[in-house]
PDB file of C-alpha atoms in Angstrom:
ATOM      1  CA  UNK A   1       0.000   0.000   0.000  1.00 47.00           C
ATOM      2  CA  UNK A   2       1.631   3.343  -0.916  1.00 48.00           C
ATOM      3  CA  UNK A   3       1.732   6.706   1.049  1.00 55.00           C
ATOM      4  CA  UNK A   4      -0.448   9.543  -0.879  1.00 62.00           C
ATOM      5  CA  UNK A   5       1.060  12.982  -0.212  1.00 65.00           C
ATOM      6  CA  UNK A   6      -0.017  16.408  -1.776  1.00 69.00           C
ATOM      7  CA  UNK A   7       2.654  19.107  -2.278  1.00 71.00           C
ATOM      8  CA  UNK A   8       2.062  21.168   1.320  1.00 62.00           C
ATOM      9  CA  UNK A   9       2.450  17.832   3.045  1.00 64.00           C
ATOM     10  CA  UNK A  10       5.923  16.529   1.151  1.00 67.00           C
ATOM     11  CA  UNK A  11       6.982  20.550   1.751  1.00 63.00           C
ATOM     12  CA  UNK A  12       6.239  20.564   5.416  1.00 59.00           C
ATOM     13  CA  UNK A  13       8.035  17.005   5.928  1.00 52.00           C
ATOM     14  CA  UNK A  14      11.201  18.309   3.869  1.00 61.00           C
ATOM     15  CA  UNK A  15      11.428  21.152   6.237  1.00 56.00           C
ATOM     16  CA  UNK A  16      11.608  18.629   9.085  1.00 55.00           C
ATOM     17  CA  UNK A  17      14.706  16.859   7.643  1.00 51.00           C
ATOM     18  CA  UNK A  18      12.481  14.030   6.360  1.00 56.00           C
ATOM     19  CA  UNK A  19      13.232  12.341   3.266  1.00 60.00           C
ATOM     20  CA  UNK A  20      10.270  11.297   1.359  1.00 57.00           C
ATOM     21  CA  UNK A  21      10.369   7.901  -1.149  1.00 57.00           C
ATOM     22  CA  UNK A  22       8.544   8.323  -4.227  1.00 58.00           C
ATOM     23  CA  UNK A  23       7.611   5.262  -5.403  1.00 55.00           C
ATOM     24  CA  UNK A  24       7.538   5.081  -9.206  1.00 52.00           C
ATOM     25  CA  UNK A  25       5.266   3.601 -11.588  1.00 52.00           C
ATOM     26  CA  UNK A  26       5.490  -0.351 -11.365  1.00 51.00           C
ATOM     27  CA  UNK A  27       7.341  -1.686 -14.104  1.00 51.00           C
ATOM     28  CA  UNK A  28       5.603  -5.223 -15.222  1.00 51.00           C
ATOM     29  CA  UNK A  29       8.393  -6.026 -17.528  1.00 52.00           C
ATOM     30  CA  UNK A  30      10.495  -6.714 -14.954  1.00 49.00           C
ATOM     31  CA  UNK A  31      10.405  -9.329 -12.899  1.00 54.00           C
ATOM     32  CA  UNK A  32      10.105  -8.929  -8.979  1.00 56.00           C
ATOM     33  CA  UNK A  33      13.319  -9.821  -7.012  1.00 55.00           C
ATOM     34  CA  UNK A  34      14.005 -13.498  -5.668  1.00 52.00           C
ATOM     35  CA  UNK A  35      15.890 -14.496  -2.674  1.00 54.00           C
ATOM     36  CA  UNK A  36      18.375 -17.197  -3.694  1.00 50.00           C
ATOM     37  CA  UNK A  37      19.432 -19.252  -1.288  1.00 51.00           C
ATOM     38  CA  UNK A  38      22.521 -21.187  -2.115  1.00 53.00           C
ATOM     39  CA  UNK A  39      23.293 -22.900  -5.633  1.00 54.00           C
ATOM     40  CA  UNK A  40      20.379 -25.139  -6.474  1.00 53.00           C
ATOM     41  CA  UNK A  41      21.448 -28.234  -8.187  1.00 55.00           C
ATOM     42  CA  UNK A  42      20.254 -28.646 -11.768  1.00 57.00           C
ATOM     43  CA  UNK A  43      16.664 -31.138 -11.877  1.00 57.00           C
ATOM     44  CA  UNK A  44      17.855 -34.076 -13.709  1.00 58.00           C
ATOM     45  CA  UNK A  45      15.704 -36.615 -15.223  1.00 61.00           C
ATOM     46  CA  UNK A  46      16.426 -40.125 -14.414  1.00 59.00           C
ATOM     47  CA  UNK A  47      17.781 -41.992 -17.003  1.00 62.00           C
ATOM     48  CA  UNK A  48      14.982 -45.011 -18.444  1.00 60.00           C
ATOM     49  CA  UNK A  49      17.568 -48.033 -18.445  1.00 63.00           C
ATOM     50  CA  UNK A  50      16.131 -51.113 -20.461  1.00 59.00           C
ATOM     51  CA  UNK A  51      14.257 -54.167 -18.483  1.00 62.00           C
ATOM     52  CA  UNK A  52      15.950 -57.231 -18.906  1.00 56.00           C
ATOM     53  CA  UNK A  53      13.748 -59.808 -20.155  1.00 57.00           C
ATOM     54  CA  UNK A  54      14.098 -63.279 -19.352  1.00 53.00           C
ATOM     55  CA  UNK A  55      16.075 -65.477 -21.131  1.00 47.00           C
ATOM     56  CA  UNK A  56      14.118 -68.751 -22.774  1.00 46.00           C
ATOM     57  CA  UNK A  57      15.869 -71.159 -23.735  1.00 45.00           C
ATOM     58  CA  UNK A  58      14.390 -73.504 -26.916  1.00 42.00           C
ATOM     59  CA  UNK A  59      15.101 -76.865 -26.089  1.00 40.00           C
ATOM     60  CA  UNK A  60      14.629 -78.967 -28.945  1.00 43.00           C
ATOM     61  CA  UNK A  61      11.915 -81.243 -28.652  1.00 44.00           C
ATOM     62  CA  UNK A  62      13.799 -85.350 -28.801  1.00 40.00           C
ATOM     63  CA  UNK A  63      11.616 -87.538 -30.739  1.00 45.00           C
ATOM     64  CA  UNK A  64       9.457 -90.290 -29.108  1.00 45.00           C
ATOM     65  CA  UNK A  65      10.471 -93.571 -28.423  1.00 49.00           C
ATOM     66  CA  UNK A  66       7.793 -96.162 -28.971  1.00 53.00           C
ATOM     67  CA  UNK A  67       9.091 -98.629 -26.523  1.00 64.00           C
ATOM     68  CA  UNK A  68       6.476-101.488 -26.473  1.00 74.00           C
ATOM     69  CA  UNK A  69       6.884-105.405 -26.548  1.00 78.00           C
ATOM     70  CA  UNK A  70       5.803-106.858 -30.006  1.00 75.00           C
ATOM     71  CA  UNK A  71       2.363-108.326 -30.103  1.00 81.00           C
ATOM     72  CA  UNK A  72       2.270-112.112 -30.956  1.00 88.00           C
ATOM     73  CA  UNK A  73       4.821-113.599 -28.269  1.00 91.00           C
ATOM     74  CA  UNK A  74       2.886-115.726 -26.761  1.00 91.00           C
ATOM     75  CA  UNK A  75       2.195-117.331 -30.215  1.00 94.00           C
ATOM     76  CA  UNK A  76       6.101-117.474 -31.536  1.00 93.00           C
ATOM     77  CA  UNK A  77       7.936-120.065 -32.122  1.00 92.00           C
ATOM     78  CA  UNK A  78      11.504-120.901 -31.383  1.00 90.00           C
ATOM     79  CA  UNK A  79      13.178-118.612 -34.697  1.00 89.00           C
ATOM     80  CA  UNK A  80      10.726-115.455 -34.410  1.00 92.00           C
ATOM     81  CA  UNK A  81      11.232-115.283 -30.526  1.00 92.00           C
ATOM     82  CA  UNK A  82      15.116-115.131 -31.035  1.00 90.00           C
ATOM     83  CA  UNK A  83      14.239-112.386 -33.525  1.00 89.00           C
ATOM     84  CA  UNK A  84      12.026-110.885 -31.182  1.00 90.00           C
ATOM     85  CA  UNK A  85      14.431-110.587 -28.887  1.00 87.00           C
ATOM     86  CA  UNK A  86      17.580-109.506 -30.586  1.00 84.00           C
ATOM     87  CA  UNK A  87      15.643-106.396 -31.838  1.00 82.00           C
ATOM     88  CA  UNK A  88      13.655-105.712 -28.825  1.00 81.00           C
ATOM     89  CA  UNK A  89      13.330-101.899 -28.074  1.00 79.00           C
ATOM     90  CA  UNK A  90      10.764-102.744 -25.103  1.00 76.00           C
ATOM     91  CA  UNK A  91      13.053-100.998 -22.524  1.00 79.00           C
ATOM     92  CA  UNK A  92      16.044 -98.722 -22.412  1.00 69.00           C
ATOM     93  CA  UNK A  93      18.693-101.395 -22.213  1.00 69.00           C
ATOM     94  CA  UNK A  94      18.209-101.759 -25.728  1.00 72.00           C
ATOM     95  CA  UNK A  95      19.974 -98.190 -25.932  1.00 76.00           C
ATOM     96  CA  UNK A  96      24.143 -98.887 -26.789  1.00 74.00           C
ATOM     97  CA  UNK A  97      23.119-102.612 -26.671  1.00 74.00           C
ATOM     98  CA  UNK A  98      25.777-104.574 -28.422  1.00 73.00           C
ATOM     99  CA  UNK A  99      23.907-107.874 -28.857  1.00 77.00           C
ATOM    100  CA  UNK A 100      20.856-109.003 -26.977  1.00 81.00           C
ATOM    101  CA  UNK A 101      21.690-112.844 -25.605  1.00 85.00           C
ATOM    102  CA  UNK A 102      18.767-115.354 -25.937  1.00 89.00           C
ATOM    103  CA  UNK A 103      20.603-118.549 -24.196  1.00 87.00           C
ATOM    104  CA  UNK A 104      23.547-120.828 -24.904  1.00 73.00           C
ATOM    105  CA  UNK A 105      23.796-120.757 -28.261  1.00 65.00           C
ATOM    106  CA  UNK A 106      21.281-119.630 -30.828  1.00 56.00           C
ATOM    107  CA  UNK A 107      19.733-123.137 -32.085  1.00 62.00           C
ATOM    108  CA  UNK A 108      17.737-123.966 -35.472  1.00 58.00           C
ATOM    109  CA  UNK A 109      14.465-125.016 -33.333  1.00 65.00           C
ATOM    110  CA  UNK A 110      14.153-125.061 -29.852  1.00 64.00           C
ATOM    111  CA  UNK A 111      15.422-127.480 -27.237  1.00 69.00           C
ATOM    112  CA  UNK A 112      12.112-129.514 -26.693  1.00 70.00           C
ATOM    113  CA  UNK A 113      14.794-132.478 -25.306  1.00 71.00           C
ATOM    114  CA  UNK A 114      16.044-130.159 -22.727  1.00 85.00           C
ATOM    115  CA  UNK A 115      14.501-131.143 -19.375  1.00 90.00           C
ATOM    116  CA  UNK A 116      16.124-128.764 -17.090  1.00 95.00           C
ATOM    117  CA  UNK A 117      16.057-124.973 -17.711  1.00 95.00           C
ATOM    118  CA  UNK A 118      18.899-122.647 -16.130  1.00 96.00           C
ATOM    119  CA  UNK A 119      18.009-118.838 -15.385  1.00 97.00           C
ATOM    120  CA  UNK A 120      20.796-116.302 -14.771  1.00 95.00           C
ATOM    121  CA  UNK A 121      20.258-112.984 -13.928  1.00 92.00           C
ATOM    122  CA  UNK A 122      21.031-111.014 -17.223  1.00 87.00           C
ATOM    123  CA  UNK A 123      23.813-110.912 -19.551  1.00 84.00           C
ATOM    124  CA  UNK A 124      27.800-109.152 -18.582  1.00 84.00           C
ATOM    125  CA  UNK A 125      29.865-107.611 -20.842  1.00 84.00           C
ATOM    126  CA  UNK A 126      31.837-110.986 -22.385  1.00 85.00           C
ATOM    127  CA  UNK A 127      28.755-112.198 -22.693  1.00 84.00           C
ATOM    128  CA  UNK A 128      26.680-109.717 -24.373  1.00 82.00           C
ATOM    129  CA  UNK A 129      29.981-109.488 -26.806  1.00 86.00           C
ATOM    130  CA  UNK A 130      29.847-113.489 -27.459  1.00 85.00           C
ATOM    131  CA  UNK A 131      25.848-113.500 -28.005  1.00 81.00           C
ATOM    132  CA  UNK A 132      25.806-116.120 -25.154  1.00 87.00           C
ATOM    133  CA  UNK A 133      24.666-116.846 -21.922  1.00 90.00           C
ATOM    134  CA  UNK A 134      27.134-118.222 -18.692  1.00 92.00           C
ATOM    135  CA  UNK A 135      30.839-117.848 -20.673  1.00 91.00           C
ATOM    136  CA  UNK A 136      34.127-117.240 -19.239  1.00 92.00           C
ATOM    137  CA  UNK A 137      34.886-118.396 -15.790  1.00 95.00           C
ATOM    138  CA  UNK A 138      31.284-118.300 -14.730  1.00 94.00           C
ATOM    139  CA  UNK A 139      30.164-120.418 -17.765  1.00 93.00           C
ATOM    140  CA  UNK A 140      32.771-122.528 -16.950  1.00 95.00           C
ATOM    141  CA  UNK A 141      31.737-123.134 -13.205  1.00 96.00           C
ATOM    142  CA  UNK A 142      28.592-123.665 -14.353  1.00 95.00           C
ATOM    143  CA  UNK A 143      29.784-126.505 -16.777  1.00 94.00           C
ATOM    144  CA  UNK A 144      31.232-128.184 -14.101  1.00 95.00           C
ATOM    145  CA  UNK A 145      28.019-128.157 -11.889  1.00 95.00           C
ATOM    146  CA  UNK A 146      26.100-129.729 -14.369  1.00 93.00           C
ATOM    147  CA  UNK A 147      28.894-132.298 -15.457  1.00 93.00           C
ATOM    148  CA  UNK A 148      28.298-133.147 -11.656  1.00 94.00           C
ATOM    149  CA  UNK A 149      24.675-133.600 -12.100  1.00 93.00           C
ATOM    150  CA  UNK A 150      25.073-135.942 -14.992  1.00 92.00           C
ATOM    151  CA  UNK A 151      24.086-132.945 -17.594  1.00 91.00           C
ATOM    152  CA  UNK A 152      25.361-130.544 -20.501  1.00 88.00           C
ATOM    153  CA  UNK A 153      24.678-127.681 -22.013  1.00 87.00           C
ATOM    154  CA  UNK A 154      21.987-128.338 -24.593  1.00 80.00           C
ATOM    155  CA  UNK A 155      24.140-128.724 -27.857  1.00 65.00           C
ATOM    156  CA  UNK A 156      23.221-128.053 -31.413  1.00 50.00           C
ATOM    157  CA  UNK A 157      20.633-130.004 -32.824  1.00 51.00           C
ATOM    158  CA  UNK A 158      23.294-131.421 -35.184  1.00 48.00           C
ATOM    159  CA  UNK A 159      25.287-132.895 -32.307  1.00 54.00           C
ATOM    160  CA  UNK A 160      24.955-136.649 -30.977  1.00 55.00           C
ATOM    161  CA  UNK A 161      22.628-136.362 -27.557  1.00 59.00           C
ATOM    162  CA  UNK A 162      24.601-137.518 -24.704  1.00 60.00           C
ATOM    163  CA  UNK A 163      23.469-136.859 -21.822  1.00 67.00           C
ATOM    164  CA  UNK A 164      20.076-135.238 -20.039  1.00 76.00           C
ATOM    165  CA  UNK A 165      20.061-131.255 -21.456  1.00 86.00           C
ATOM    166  CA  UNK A 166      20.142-127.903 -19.819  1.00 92.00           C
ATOM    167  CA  UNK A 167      19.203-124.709 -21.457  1.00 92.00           C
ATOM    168  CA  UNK A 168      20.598-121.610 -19.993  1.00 94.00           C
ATOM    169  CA  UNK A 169      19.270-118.481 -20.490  1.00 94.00           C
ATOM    170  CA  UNK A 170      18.798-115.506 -18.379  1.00 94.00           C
ATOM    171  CA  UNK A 171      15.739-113.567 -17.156  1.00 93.00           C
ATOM    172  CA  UNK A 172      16.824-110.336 -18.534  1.00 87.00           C
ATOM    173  CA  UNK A 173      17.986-110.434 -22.361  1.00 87.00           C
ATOM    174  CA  UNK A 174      20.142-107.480 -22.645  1.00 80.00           C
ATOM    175  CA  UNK A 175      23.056-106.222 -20.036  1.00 78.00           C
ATOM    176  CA  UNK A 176      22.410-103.482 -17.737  1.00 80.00           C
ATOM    177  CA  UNK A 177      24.746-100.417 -18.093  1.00 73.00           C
ATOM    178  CA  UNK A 178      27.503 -99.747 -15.526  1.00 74.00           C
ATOM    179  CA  UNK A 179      27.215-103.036 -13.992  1.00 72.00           C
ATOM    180  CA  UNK A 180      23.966-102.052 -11.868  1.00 81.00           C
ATOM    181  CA  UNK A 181      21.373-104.594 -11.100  1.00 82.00           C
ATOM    182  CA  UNK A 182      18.112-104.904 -13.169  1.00 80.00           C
ATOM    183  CA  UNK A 183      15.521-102.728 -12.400  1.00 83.00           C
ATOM    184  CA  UNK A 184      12.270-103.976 -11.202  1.00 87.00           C
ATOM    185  CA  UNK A 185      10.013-102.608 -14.678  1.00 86.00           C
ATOM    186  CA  UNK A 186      13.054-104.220 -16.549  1.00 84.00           C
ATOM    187  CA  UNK A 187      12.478-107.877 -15.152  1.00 89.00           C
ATOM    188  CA  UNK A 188       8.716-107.210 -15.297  1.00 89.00           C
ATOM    189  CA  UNK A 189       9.307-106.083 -19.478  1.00 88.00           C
ATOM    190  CA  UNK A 190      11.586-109.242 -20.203  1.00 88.00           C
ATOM    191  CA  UNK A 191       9.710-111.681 -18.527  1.00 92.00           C
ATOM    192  CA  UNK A 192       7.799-112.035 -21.617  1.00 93.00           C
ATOM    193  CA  UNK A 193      10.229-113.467 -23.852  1.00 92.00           C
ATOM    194  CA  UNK A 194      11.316-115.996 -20.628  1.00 95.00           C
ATOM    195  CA  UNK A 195       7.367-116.917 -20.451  1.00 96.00           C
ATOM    196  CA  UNK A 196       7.234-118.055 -23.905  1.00 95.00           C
ATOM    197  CA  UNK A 197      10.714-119.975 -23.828  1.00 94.00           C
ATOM    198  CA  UNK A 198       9.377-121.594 -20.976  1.00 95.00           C
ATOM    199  CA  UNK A 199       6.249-123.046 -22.735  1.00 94.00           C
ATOM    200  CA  UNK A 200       8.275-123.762 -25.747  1.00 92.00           C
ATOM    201  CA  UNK A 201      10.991-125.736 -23.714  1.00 91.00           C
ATOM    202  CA  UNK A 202       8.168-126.675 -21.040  1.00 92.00           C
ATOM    203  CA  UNK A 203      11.491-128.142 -18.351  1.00 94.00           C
ATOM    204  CA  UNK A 204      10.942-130.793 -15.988  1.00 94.00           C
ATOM    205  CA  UNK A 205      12.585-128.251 -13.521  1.00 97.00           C
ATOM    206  CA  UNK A 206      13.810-125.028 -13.502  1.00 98.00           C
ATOM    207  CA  UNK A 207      16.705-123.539 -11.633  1.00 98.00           C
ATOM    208  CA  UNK A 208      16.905-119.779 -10.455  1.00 98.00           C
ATOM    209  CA  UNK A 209      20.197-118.506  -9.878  1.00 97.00           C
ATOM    210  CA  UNK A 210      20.373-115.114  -8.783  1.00 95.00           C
ATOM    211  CA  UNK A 211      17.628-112.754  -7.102  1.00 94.00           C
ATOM    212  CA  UNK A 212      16.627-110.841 -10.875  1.00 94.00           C
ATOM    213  CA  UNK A 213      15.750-114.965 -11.889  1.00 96.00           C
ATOM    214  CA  UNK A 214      13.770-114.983  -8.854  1.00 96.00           C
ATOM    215  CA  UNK A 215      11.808-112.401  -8.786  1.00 95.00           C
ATOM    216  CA  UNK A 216      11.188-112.889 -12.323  1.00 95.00           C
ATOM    217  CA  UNK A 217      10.062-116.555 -11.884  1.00 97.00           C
ATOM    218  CA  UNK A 218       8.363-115.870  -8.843  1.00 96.00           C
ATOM    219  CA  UNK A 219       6.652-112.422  -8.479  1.00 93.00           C
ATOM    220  CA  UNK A 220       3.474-114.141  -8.906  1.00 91.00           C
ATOM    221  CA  UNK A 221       3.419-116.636  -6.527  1.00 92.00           C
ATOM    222  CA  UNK A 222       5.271-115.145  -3.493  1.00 93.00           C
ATOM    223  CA  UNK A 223       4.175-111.951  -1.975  1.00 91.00           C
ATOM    224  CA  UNK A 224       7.018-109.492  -1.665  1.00 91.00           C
ATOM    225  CA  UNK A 225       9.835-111.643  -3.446  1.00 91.00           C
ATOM    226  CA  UNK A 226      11.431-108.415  -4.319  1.00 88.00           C
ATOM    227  CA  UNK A 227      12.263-107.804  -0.394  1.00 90.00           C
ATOM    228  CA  UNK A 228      13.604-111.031   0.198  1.00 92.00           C
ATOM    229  CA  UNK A 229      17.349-112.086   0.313  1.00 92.00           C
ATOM    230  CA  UNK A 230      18.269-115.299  -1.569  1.00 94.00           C
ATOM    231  CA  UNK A 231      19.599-116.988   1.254  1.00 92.00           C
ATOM    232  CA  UNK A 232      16.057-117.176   2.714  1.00 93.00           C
ATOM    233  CA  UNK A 233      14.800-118.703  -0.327  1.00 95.00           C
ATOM    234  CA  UNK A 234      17.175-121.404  -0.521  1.00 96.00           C
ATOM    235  CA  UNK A 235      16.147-125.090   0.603  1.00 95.00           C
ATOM    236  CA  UNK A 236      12.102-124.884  -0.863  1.00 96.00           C
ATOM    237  CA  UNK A 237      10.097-126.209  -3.958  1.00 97.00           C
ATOM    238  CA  UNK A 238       8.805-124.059  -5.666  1.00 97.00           C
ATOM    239  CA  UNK A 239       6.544-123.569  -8.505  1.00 97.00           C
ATOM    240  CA  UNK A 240       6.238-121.196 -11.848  1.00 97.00           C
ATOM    241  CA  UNK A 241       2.868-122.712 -14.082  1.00 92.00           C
ATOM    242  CA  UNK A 242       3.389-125.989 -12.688  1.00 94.00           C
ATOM    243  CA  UNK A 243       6.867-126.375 -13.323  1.00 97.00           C
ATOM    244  CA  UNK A 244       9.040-126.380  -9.560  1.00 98.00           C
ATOM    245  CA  UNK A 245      11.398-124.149  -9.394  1.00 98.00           C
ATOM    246  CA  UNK A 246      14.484-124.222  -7.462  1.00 98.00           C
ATOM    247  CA  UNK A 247      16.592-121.375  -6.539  1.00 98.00           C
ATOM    248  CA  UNK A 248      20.489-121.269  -5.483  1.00 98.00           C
ATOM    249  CA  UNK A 249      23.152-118.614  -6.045  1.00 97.00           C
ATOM    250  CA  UNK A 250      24.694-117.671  -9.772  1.00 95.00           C
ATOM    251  CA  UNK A 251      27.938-118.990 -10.621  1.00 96.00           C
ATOM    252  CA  UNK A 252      29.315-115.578 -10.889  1.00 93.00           C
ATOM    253  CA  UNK A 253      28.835-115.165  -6.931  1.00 95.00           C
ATOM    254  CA  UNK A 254      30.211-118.380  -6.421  1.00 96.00           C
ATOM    255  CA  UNK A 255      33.654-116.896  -7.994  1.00 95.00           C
ATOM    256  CA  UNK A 256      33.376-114.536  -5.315  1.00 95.00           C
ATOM    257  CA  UNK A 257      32.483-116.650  -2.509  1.00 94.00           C
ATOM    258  CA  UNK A 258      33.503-120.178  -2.276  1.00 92.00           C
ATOM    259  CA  UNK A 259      32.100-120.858   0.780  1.00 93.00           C
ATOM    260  CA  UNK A 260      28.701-120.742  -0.136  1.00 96.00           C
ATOM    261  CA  UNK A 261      29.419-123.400  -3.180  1.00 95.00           C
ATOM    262  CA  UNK A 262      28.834-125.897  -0.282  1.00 95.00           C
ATOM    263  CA  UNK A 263      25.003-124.864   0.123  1.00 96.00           C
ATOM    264  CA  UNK A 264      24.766-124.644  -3.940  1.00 96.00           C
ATOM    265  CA  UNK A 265      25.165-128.193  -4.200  1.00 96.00           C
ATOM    266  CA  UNK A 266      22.917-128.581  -1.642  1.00 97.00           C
ATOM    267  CA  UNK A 267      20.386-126.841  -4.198  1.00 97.00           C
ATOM    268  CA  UNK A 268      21.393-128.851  -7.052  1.00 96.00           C
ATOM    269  CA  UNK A 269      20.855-132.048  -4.924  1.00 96.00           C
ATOM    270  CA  UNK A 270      17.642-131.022  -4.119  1.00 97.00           C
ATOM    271  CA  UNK A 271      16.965-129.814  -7.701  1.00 97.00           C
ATOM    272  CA  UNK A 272      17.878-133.463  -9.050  1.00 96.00           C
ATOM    273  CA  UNK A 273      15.641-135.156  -6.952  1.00 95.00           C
ATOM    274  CA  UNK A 274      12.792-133.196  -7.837  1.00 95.00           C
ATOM    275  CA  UNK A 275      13.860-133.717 -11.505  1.00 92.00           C
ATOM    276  CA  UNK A 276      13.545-137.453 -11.297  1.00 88.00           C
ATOM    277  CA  UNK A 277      10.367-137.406  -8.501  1.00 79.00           C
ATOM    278  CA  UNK A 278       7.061-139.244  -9.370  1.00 67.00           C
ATOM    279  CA  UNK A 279       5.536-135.834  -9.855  1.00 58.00           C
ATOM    280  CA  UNK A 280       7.639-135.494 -13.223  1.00 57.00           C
ATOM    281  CA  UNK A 281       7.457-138.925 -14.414  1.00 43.00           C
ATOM    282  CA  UNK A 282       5.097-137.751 -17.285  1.00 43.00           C
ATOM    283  CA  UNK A 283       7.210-134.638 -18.515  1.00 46.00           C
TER     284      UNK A 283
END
């Protein structure tokens, strides 16, 4: 608010000594007077940086693997189930398989004179290589257990018959990688191709050696087999379709531990008198 004075009043105040301030007309072009405080530090904007987006990896997709048994193996004979089995894709042992082993040797029709049937466990690497079961020190073992029994290997149908025949085999086809013990879904795959030897061979008896034989020959007719120990099992009859079914340890074992070859003879003992028993007389 500004002081309005008329001429006697700014006259009277000069002659007091008092200096009077004027104020002049207000001058809108310029702007009023700010109080700066300090040096104010220049607004910047933040600078956007970019969102990383996630990284996706495209994983190619692997093709399918139909892994299924062939149909018809229960109706095969003794040439298409060998076929059946050396190109069997029904599990993943198949996978870097060099051969698949069938038995002893691979014979022209199948052993229908062979009253005893042997079992292993599955096929090693010598073996697998020689496209037959029990070779090499274990084969050899098991040679001279049967020679002890008063049997051999069942031998080409070519060859003279001897003596009473054996045909070994094992319970899994193909050899497990790394030396690891069959899997339970690999016995239960495999078992076909043992079923329909059996009934082609159709034994008088049949010895399991080794717990992947038993459990495979037995699953069905003794609860919990897979939780057993072999050494339980030993000393009983027992029976697949009819058939009894003895079980000891495998020859390979046997390498290992010699004192237990005592008790497998036990098992063979017991396996030849079932073998020659009343029950089998018609077989």
């Amino acid at each position: 608010m500004s002081l309005q004075l008329d001429a006697r009043q700014r006259a009277m105040l000069a002659e007091m000594g008092i200096k009077v301030w004027l104020p002049t007309a207000e001058n809108k072009s310029i702007p009023p007077e700010t109080k700066v405080v300090g040096k104010a530090a220049p607004i910047t904007q933040p600078i956007a940086r970019p969102i990383a987006q996630p990284v996706v990896e495209t994983i190619a997709k692997l093709p399918t693997v139909e892994r299924s048994l062939p149909s018809g193996i229960n109706v095969m004979n003794w040439i298409q189930l060998q076929q059946a089995v050396s190109t069997c894709n029904a599990c993943g042992l198949c996978e870097g398989r060099v051969s698949a082993v069938f038995g002893s040797k691979l014979l022209a029709e199948n052993p229908s004179n062979a009253n005893w049937l042997i079992v292993g466990e599955h096929a090693d690497d010598q073996e697998e290589f020689e496209s037959q079961a029990f070779v090499g020190p274990a084969g050899e073992l098991l040679d001279n257990m049967l020679k002890a029994m008063g049997l051999q290997r069942a031998p080409d149908v070519s060859q003279p018959i001897a003596k009473p025949q054996a045909f070994v085999t094992h319970a899994i086809k193909c050899k497990p990688s790394n030396h690891r013990k069959s899997t339970q879904q690999e016995i239960q795959t495999c078992h076909a191709h043992l079923k329909r030897q059996i009934e082609l061979i159709k034994p008088r008896v049949i010895l399991a050696m080794g717990q992947s034989a038993i459990q495979s020959l037995l699953k069905e007719s003794v609860p919990d087999i897979e939780k057993m120990v072999l050494g339980k099992l030993r000393g009983e009859i027992y029976r697949y379709q009819d058939i009894p079914v003895i079980v000891t340890y495998p020859p390979s074992y046997l390498l290992k531990s010699a004192g237990d070859k005592s008790k497998a003879w036990r098992d063979l003992c017991l396996a030849l008198r079932v073998a020659s028993g009343p029950q089998n007389a018609g077989n």
